[in-house]
mmCIF file of C-alpha atoms in Angstrom:
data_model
loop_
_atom_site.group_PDB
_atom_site.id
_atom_site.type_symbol
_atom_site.label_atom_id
_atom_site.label_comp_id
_atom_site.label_asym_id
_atom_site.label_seq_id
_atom_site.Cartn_x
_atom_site.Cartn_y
_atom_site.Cartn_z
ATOM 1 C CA UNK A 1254 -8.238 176.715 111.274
ATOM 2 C CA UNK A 1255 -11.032 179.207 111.776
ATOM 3 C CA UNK A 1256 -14.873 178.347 111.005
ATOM 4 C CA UNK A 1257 -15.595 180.393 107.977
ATOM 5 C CA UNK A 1258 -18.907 181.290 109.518
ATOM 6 C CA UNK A 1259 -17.162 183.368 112.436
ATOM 7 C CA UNK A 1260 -18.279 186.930 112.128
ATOM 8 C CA UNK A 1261 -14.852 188.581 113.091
ATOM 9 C CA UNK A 1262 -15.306 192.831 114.577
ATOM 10 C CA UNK A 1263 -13.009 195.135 114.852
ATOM 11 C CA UNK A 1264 -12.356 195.807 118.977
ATOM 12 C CA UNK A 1265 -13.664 199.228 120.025
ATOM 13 C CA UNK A 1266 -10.602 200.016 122.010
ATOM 14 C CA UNK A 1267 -8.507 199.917 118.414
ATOM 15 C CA UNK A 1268 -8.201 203.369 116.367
ATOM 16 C CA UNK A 1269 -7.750 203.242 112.611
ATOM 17 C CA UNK A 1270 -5.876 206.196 110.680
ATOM 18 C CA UNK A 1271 -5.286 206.374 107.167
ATOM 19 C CA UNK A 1272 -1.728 208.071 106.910
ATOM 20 C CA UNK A 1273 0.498 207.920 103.521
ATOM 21 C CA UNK A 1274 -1.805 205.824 101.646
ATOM 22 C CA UNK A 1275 -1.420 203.007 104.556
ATOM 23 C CA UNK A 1276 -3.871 202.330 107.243
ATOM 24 C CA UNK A 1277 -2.671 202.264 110.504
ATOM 25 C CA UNK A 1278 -4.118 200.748 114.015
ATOM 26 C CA UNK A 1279 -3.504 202.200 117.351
ATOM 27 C CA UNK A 1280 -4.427 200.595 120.414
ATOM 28 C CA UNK A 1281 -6.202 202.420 123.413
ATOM 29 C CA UNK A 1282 -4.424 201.649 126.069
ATOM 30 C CA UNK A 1283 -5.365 203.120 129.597
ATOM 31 C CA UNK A 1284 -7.100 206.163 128.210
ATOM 32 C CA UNK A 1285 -4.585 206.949 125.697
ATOM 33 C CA UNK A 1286 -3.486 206.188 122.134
ATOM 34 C CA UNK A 1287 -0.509 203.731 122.094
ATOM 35 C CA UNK A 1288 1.977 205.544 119.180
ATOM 36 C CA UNK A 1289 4.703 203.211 120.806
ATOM 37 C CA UNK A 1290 3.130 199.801 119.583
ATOM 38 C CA UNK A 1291 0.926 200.643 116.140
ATOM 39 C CA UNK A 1292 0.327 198.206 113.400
ATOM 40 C CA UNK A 1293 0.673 198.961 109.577
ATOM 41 C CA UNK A 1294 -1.792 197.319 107.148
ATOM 42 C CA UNK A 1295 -0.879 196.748 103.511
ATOM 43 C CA UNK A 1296 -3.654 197.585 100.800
ATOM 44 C CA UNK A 1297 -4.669 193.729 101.100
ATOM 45 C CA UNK A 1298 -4.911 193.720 104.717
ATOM 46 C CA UNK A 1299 -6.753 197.011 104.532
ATOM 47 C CA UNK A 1300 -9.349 196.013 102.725
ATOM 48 C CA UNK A 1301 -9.806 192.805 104.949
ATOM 49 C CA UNK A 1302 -9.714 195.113 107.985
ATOM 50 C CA UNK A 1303 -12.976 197.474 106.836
ATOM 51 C CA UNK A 1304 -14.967 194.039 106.513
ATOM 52 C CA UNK A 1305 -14.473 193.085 110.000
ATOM 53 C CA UNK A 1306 -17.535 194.626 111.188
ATOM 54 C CA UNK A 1307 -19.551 191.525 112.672
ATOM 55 C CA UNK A 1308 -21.692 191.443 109.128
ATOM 56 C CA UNK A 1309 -19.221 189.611 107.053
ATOM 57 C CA UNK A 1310 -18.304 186.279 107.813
ATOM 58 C CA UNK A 1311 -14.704 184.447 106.867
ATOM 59 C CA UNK A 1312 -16.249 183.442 104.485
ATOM 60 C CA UNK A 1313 -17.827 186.358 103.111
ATOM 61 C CA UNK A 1314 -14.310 188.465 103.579
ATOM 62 C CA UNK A 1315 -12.328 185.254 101.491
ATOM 63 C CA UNK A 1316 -14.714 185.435 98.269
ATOM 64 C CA UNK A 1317 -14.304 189.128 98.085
ATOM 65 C CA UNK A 1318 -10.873 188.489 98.388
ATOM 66 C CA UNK A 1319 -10.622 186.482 95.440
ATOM 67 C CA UNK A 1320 -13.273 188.792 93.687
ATOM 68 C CA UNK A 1321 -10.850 191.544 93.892
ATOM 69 C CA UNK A 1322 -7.504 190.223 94.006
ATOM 70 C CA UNK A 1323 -5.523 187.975 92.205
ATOM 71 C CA UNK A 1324 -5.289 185.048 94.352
ATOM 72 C CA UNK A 1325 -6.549 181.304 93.956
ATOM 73 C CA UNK A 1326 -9.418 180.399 97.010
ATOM 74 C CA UNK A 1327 -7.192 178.167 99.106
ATOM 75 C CA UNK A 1328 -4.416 180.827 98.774
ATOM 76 C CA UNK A 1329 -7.176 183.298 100.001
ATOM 77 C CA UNK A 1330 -8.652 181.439 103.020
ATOM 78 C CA UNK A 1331 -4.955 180.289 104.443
ATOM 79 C CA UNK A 1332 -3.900 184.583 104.359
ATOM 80 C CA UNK A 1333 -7.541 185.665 105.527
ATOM 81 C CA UNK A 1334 -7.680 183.526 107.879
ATOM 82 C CA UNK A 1335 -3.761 183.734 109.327
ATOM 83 C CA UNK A 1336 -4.606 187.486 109.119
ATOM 84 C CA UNK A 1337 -7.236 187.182 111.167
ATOM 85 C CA UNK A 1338 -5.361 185.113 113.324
ATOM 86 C CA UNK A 1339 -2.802 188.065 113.985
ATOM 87 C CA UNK A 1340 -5.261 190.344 114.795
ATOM 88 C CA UNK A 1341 -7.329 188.091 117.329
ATOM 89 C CA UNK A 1342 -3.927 187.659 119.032
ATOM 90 C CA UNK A 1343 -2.804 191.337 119.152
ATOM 91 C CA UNK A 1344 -6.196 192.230 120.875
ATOM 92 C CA UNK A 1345 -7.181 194.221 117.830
ATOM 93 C CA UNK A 1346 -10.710 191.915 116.752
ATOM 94 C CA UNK A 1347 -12.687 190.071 118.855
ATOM 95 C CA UNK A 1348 -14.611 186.769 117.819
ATOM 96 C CA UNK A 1349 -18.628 186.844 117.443
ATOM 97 C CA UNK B 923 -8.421 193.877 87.421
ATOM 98 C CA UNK B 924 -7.040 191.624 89.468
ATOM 99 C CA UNK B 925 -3.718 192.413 91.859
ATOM 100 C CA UNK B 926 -0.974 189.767 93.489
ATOM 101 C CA UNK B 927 -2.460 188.919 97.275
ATOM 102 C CA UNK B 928 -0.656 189.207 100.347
ATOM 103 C CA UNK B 929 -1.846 190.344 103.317
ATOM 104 C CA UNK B 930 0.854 192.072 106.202
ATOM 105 C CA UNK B 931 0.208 193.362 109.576
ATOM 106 C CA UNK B 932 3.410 195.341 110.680
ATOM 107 C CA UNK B 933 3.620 195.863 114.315
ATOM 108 C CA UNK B 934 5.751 198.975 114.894
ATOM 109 C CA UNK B 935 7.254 202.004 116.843
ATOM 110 C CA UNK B 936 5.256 204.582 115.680
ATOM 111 C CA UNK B 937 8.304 206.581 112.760
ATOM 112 C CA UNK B 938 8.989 209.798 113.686
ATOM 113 C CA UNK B 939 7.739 211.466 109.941
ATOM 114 C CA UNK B 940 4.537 210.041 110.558
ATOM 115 C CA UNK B 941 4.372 211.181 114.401
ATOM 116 C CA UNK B 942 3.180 214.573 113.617
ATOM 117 C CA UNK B 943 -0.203 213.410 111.213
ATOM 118 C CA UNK B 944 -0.769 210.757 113.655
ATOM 119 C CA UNK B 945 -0.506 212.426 116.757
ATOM 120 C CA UNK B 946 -2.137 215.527 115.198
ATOM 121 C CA UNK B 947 -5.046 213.777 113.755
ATOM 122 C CA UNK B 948 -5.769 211.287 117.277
ATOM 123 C CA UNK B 949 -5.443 214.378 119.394
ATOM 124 C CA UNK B 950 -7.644 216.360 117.246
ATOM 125 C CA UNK B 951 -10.733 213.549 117.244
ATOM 126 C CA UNK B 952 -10.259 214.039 121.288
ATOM 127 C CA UNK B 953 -7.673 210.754 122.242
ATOM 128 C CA UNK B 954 -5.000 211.578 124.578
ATOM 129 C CA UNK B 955 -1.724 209.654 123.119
ATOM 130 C CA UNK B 956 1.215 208.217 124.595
ATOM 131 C CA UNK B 957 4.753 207.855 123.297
ATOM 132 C CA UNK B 958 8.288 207.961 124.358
ATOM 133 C CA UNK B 959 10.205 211.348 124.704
ATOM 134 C CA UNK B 960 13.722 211.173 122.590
ATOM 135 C CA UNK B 961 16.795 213.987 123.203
ATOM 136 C CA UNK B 962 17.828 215.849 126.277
ATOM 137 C CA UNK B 963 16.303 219.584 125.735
ATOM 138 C CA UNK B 964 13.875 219.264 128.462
ATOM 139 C CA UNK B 965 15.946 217.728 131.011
ATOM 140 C CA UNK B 966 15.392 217.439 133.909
ATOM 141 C CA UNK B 967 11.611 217.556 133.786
ATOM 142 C CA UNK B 968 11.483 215.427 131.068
ATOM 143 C CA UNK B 969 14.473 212.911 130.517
ATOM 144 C CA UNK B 970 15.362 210.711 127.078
ATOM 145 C CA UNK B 971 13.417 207.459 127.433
ATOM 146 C CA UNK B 972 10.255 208.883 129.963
ATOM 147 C CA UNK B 973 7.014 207.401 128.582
ATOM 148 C CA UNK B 974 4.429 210.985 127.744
ATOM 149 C CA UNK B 975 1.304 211.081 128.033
ATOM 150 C CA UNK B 976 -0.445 214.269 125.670
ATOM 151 C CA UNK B 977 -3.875 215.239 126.281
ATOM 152 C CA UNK B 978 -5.961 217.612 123.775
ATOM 153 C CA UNK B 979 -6.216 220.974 124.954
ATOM 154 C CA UNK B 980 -8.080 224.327 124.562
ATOM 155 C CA UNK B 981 -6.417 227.972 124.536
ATOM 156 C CA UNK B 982 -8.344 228.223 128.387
ATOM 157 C CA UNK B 983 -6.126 225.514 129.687
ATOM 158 C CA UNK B 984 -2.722 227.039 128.547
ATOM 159 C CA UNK B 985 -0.672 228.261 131.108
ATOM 160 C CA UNK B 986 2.467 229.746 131.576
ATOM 161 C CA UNK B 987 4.772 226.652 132.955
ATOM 162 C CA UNK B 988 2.696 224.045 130.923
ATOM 163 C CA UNK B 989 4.665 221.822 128.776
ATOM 164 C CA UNK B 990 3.103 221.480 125.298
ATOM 165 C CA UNK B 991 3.165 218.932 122.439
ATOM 166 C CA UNK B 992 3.497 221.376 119.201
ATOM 167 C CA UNK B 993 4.562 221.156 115.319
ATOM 168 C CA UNK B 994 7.555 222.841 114.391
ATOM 169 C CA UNK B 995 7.800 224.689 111.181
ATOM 170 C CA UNK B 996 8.818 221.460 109.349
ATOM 171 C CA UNK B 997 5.696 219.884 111.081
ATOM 172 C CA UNK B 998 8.246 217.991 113.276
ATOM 173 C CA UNK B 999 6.722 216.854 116.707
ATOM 174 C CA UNK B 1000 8.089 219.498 119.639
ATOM 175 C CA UNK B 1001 7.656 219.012 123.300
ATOM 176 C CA UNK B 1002 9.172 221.860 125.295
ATOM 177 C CA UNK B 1003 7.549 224.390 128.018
ATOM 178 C CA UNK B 1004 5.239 227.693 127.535
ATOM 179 C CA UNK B 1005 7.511 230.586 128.854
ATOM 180 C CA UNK B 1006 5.287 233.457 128.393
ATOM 181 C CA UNK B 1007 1.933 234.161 126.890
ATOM 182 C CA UNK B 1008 1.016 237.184 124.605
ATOM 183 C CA UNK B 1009 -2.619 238.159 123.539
ATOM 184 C CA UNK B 1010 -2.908 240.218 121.036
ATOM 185 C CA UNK B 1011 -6.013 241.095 119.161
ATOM 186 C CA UNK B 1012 -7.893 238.419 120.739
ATOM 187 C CA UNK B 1013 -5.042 236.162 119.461
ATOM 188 C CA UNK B 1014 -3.322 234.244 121.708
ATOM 189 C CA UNK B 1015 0.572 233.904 120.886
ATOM 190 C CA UNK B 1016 2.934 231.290 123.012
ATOM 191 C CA UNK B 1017 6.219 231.864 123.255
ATOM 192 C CA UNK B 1018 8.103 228.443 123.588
ATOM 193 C CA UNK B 1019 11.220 227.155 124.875
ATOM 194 C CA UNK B 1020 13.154 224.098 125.747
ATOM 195 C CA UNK B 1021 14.226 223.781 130.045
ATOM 196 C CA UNK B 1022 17.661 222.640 128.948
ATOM 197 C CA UNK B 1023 18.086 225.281 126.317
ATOM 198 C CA UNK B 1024 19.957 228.371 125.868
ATOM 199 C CA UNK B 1025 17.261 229.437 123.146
ATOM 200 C CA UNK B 1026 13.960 230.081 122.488
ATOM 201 C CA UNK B 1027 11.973 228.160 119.698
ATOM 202 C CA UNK B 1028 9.778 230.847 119.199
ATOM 203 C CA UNK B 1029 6.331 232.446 119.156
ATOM 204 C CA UNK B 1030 3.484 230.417 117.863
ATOM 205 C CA UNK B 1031 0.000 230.657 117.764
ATOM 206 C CA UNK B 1032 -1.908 228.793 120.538
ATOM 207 C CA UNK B 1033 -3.675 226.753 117.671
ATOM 208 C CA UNK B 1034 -0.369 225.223 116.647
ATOM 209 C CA UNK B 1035 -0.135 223.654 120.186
ATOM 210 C CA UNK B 1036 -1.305 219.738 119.619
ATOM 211 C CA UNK B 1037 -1.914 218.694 123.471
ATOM 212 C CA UNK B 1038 -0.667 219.229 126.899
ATOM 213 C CA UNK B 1039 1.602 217.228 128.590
ATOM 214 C CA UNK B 1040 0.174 215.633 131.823
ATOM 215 C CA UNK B 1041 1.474 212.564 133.118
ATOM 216 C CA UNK B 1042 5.169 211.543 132.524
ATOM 217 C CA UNK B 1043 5.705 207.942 133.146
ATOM 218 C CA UNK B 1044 9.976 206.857 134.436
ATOM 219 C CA UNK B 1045 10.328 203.425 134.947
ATOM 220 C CA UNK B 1046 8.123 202.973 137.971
ATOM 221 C CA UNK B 1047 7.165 206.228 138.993
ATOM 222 C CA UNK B 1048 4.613 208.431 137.382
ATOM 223 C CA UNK B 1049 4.505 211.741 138.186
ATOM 224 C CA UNK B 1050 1.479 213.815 137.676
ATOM 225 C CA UNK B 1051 1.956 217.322 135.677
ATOM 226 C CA UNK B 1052 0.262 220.586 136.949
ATOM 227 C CA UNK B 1053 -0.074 224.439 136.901
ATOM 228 C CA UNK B 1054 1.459 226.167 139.728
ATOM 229 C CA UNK B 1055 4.377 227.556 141.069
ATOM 230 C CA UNK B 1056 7.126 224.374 141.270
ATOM 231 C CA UNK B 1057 6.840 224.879 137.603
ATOM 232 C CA UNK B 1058 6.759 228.842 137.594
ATOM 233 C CA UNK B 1059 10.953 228.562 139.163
ATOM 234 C CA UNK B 1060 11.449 226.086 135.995
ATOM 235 C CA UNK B 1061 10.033 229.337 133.978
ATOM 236 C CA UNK B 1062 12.516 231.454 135.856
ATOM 237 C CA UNK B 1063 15.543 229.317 135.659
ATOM 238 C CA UNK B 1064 15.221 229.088 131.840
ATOM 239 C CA UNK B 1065 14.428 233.016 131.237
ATOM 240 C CA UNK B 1066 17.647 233.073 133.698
ATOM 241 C CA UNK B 1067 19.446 230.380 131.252
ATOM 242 C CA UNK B 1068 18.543 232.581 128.725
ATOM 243 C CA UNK B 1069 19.517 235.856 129.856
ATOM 244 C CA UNK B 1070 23.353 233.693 130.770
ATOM 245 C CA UNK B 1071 23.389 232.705 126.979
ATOM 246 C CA UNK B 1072 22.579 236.101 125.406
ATOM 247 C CA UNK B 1073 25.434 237.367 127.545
ATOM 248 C CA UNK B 1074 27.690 235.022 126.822
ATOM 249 C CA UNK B 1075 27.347 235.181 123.185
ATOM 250 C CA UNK B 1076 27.647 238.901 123.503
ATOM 251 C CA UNK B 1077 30.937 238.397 124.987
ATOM 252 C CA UNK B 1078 32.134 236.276 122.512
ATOM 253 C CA UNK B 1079 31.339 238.910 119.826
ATOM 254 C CA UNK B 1080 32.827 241.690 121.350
ATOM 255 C CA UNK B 1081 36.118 239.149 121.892
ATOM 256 C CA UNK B 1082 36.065 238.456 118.015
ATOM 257 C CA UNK B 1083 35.860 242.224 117.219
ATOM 258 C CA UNK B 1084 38.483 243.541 119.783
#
């Protein structure tokens, strides 16, 4: 389980695209933008992913979460927080 | 209004009817990309499988011999080699062409041209793309393989007719 204080932030060496409605993440890799390994966000995860700028803690990113979507808290925190979880492991957000 | 929650990451090949956006639109903010060649039309310079990598390029750095990333009419990604160069009214036209094939694609503007190939990565090996003359004889074989097919089908017609 995460600390809901962590400030999560996007990693500099990730690209984001918005292409048919869907954003999509493209890793840097050794100069060059990887279009063989990309990741697809859903509208959910979007919205997640253009919090993760260092401001917004867990925390922060969970109540807006429930704010916006129709989810209970505990639902919220246990998807934010596996989300995040994802994205720390793919290299795409670093911890702060 | 409130929506259902759930939150996916999808990791995935990048699908080839988004290629041409993505690519386009990375290329054009200045990132070189890197993908994996599919089908058999530039072989052997480029082979099914090789790993590409596409840098952004300006009309200056277009030579004859270069192989290009470009959109076809159906904006469907193309990589195949510049066979001849036309400028015309301070336009500068490219006329394109696959190594393996008996046809041209055809003449495009330089501005249609997405990035230059430069590295091509096979298994362990990468080699290193340039201008010069090694790729000037690839430029002559394929005019050659052209000038073969046009006669060829020019047989066949007079056959059918005789």
């Amino acid at each position: 389980m995460k600390s809901v204080d962590m400030r999560p932030v996007r990693e500099s060496t990730v690209v984001s695209r918005e292409i048919a409605g869907e954003t999509v993440l493209v890793p840097i890799c050794r100069s060059a933008a990887d279009l063989e390994s990309i990741f697809v966000l859903n509208e959910v995860a979007s919205f997640v992913w253009e919090r993760l700028d260092g401001q917004h803690t867990l925390q922060d990113i969970e109540l807006a979460v429930v704010e916006d979507y129709d989810v209970a808290p505990e639902q919220a925190r246990t998807d934010v927080q596996g989300f995040v979880a994802q994205l720390l492991e793919n290299g795409l957000v670093q911890e702060t | 209004m409130t929506k259902r929650v759930s939150i996916h990451l999808r990791q995935v090949r990048c699908p080839s009817f988004e290629f041409g956006r993505l690519s386009s639109s990375l290329l054009e903010s200045g990132y070189a990309v890197r993908f994996r060649a599919e089908g058999t039309s530039m072989h052997p310079a480029i082979r099914d499988g090789d790993v590409l990598f596409v840098e952004p390029v300006s009309s200056d750095d277009l030579h004859i011999g270069d192989i290009v990333l470009y959109l076809s009419g159906e904006s469907r990604p193309v990589v195949h080699r510049i066979i001849a160069r036309v400028r015309k009214a301070g336009n500068l036209r490219l006329l394109i062409k696959g190594d393996n094939l008996f046809h041209v694609d055809e003449f495009i503007p330089w501005q249609r041209v997405e990035g230059k190939v430069t590295l091509v990565e096979r298994g362990d090996s990468i080699l290193q793309l340039k201008s010069g003359w090694p790729e000037m004889l690839v430029v002559f074989r394929s005019w050659w393989r052209l000038v073969k097919g046009e006669m060829s089908r020019r047989v066949l017609h007079r056959r059918r007719w005789n």
